[in-house]
Coordinates of C-alpha atoms in Angstrom, one line a residue:
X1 CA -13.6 55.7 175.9
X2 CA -16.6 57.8 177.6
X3 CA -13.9 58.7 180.2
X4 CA -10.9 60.2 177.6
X5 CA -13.9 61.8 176.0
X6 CA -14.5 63.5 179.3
X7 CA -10.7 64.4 179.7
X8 CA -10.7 65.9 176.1
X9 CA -13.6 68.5 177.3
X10 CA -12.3 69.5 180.4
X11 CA -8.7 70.2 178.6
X12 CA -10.2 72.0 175.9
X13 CA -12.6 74.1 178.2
X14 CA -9.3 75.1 180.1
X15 CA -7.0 75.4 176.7
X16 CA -9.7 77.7 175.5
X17 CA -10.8 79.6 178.9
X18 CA -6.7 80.6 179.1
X19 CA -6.6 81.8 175.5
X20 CA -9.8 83.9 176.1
X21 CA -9.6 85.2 179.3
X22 CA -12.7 83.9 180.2
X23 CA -13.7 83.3 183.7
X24 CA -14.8 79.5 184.5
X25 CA -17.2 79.6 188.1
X26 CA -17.6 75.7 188.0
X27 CA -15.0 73.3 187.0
X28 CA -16.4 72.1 183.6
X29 CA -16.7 68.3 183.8
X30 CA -16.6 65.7 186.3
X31 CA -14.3 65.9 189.1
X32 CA -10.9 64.3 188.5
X33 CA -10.9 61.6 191.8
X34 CA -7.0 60.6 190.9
X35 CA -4.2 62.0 190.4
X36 CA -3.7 60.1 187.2
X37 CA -6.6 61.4 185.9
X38 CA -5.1 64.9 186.6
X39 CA -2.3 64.1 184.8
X40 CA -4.2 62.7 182.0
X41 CA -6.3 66.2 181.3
X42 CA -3.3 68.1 181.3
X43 CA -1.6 66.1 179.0
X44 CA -3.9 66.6 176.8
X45 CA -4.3 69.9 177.9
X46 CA -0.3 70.5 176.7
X47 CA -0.6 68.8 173.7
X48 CA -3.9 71.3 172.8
X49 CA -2.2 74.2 173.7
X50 CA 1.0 73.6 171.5
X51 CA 3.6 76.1 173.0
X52 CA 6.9 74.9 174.0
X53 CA 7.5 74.1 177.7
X54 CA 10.5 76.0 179.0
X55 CA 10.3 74.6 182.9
X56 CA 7.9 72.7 185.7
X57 CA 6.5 74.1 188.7
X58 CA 6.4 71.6 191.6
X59 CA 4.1 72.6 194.7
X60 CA 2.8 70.6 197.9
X61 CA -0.3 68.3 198.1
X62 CA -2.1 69.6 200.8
X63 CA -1.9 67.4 204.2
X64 CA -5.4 67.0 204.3
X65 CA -5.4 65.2 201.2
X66 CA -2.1 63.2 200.8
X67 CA -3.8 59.7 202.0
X68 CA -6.6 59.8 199.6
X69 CA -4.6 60.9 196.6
X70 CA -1.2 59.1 197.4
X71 CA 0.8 61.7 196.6
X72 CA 2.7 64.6 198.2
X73 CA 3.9 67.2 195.4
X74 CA 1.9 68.0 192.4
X75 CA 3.4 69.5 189.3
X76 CA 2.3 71.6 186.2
X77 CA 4.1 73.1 182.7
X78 CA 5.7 76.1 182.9
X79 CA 5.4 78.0 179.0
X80 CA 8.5 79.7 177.9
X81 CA 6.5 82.6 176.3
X82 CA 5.5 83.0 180.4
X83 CA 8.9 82.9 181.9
X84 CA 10.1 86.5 182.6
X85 CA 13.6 88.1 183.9
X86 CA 13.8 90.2 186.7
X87 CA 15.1 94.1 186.2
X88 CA 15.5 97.2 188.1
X89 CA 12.4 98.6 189.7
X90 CA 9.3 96.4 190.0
X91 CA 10.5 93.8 188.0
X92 CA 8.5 92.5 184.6
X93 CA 4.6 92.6 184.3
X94 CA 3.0 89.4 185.3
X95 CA -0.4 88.6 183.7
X96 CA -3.5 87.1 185.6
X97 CA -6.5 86.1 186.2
X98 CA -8.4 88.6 188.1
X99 CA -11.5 87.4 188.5
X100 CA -10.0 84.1 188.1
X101 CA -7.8 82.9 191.2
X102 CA -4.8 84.6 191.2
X103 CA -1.4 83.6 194.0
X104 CA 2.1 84.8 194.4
X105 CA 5.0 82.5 195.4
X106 CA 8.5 83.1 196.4
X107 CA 10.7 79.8 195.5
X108 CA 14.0 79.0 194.4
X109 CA 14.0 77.9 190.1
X110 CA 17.1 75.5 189.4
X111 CA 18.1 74.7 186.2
X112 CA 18.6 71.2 184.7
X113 CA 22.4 71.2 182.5
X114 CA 22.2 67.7 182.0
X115 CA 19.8 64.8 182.3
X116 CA 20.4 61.6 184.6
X117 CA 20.3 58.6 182.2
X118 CA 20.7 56.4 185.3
X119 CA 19.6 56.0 189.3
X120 CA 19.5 59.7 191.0
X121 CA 18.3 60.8 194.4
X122 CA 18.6 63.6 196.5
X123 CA 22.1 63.5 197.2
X124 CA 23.0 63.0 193.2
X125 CA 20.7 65.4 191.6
X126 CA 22.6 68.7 192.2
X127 CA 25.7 67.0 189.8
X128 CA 23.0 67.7 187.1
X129 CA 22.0 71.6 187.8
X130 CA 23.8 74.0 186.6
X131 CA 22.3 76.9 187.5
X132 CA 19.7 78.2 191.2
X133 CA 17.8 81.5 191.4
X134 CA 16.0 83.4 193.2
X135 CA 12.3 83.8 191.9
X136 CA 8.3 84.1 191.7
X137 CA 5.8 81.7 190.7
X138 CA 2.9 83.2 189.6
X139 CA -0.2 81.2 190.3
X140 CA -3.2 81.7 188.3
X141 CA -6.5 80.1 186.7
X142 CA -9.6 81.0 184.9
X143 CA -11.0 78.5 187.7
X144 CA -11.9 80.4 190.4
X145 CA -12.2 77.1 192.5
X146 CA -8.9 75.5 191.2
X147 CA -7.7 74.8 194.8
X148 CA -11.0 74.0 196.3
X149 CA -11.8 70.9 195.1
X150 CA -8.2 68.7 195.6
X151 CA -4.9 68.8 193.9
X152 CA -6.0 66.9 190.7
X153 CA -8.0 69.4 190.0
X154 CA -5.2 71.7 190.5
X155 CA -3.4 69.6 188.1
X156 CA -6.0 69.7 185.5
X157 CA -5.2 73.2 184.8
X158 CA -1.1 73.0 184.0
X159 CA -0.9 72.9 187.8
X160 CA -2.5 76.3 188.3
X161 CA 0.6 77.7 186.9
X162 CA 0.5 81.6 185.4
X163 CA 4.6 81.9 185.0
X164 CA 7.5 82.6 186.3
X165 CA 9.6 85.3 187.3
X166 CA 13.6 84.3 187.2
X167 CA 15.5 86.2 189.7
X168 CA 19.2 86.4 190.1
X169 CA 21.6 83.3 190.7
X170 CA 22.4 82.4 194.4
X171 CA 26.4 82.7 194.6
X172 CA 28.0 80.0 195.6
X173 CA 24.6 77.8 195.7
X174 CA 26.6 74.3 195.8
X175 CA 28.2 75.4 198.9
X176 CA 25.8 77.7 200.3
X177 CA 23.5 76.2 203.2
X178 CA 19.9 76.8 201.1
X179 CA 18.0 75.5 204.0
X180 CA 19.0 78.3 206.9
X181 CA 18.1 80.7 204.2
X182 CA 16.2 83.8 205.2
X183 CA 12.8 84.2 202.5
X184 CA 10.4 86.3 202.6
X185 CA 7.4 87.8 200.4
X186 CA 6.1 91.4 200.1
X187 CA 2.8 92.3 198.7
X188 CA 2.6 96.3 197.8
X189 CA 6.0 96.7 200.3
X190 CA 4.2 95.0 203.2
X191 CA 5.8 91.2 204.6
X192 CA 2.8 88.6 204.0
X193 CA 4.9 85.6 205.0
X194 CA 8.4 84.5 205.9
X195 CA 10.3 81.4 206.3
X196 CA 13.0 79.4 205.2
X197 CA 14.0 76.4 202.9
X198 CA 14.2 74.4 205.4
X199 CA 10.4 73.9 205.7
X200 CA 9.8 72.6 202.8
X201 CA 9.2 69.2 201.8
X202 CA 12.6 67.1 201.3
X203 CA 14.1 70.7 200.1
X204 CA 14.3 71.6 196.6
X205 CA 16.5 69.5 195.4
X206 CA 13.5 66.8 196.4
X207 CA 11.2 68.8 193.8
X208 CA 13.5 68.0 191.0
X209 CA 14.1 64.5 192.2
X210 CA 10.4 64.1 192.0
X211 CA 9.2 66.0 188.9
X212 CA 12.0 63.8 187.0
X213 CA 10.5 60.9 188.3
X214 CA 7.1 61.8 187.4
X215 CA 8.2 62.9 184.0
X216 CA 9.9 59.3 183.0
X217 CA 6.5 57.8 184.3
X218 CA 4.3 60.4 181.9
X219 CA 6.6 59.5 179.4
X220 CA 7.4 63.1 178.6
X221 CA 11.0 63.8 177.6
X222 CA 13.3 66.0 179.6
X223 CA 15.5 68.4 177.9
X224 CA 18.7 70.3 179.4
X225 CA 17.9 73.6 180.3
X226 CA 14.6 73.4 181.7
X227 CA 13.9 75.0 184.9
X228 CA 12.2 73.4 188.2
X229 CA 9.8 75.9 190.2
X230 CA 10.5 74.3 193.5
X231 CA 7.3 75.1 195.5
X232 CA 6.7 77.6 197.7
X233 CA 8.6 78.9 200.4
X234 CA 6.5 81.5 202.7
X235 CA 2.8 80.4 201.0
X236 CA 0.5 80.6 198.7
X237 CA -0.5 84.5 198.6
X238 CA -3.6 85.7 197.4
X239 CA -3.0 88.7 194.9
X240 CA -4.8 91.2 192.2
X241 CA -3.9 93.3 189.5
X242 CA -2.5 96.7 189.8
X243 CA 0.3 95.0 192.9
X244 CA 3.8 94.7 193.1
X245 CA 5.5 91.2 194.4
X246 CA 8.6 91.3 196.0
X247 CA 10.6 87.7 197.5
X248 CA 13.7 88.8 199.1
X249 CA 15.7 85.9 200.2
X250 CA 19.3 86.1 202.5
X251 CA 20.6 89.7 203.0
X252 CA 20.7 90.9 199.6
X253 CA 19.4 88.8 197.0
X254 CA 15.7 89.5 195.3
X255 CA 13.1 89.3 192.9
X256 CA 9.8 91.4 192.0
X257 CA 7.4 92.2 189.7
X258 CA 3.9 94.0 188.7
X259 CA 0.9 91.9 188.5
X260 CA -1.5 92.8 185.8
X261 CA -5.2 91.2 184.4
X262 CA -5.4 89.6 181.1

């Protein structure tokens, strides 16, 4: 009991730091030692909030601390009333914490059509998406230590997940060879990192493969149509207000936006 009584305060104090824009310099409870524990604050977390969850972002467990927590991926919510469309120009505004920590991603965001209602694995899963992208996740917390202290203490906070930016569909994606693809990620027109799919952890068709799994074993329903933030491609890239974010992927294909503070 003592313990859910301690997951209940560190949900709310991150439910109400996000509503508030208020800047949290210490995490506000015990340290989460599990990744179940992580899981369990931001269920709760979710459930506090209320809004309606319009996609998942999946991102990598650092090496460092895969043996300790048994686990290689970690994933947060994604809000619908935080997932933007690219345009012309510099793209949508993105909100975030300033003071708070605040990350740009490029990844791919696939789309779920339909739901396996049996055995799926890598090789299966693309029968169920429907739609790939080109896109930004935008990583953000009122934590300024959310990535300091272990990835269930990223998890604690919806995954230190700020939105996401939805690019334009990659032509031809069920043929095309994602891996070889070129990415890269510009911060105020200068390249901050490049690399390609390839890299990743089991590719991200394995990020959908796992955040299903770890869906049916939360017990949380999945709904056609949500997306997957597959994890990040070039890095995790330190960002402020006031910058534009531009992930360029193959020869022609892009997304961007303007990053602003709450």
């Amino acid at each position: 009991m003592q313990e859910n009584l301690g997951h209940q305060s560190i949900a709310k104090a991150f439910v109400e730091a996000r509503k508030a824009a208020s800047i949290l310099h210490s995490y506000p409870g015990d340290i989460p030692q599990s990744m179940d524990d992580g899981y369990a604050i931001q269920d709760i977390a979710i459930a506090l909030d209320g809004r309606q969850i319009g996609g998942w972002k999946v991102g990598r467990v650092p090496p460092n601390h895969v043996e300790k927590f048994a686990a290689e991926r970690l994933s947060g919510p994604i809000f619908v009333d935080e997932i933007a469309y690219e345009s012309d120009g510099d793209g949508p505004e993105m909100p975030i914490f300033d003071d708070g920590f605040a990350a740009a991603e490029a990844e791919v965001l696939l789309r779920l059509g339909s739901v396996p209602d049996g055995e799926f694995n890598i090789d299966t899963i693309g029968q169920y998406i429907d739609d790939v992208r080109v896109g930004i996740e935008i990583a953000s917390s009122p934590f300024t230590g959310i990535n300091g202290y272990g990835p269930a203490v990223t998890v604690s906070d919806f995954g230190n997940n700020k939105g996401i930016v939805l690019g334009a569909s990659i032509p031809g994606w069920r043929d095309a060879d994602l891996l070889a693809m070129p990415v890269s990620l510009d911060i105020d027109g200068e390249t901050v990192g490049s690399n390609n799919m390839g890299e990743m952890l089991d590719g991200p068709f394995g990020s959908v493969v796992f955040l299903l799994e770890l869906l049916k074993k939360r017990n949380i329903v999945i709904t056609p149509g949500i997306w997957v933030s597959a994890g990040a491609i070039t890095g995790v890239h330190d960002v402020a207000s006031g910058q534009t974010v531009k992930a360029k992927f193959g020869d022609d294909l892009e997304a961007a936006c303007k990053l602003v503070a709450i």
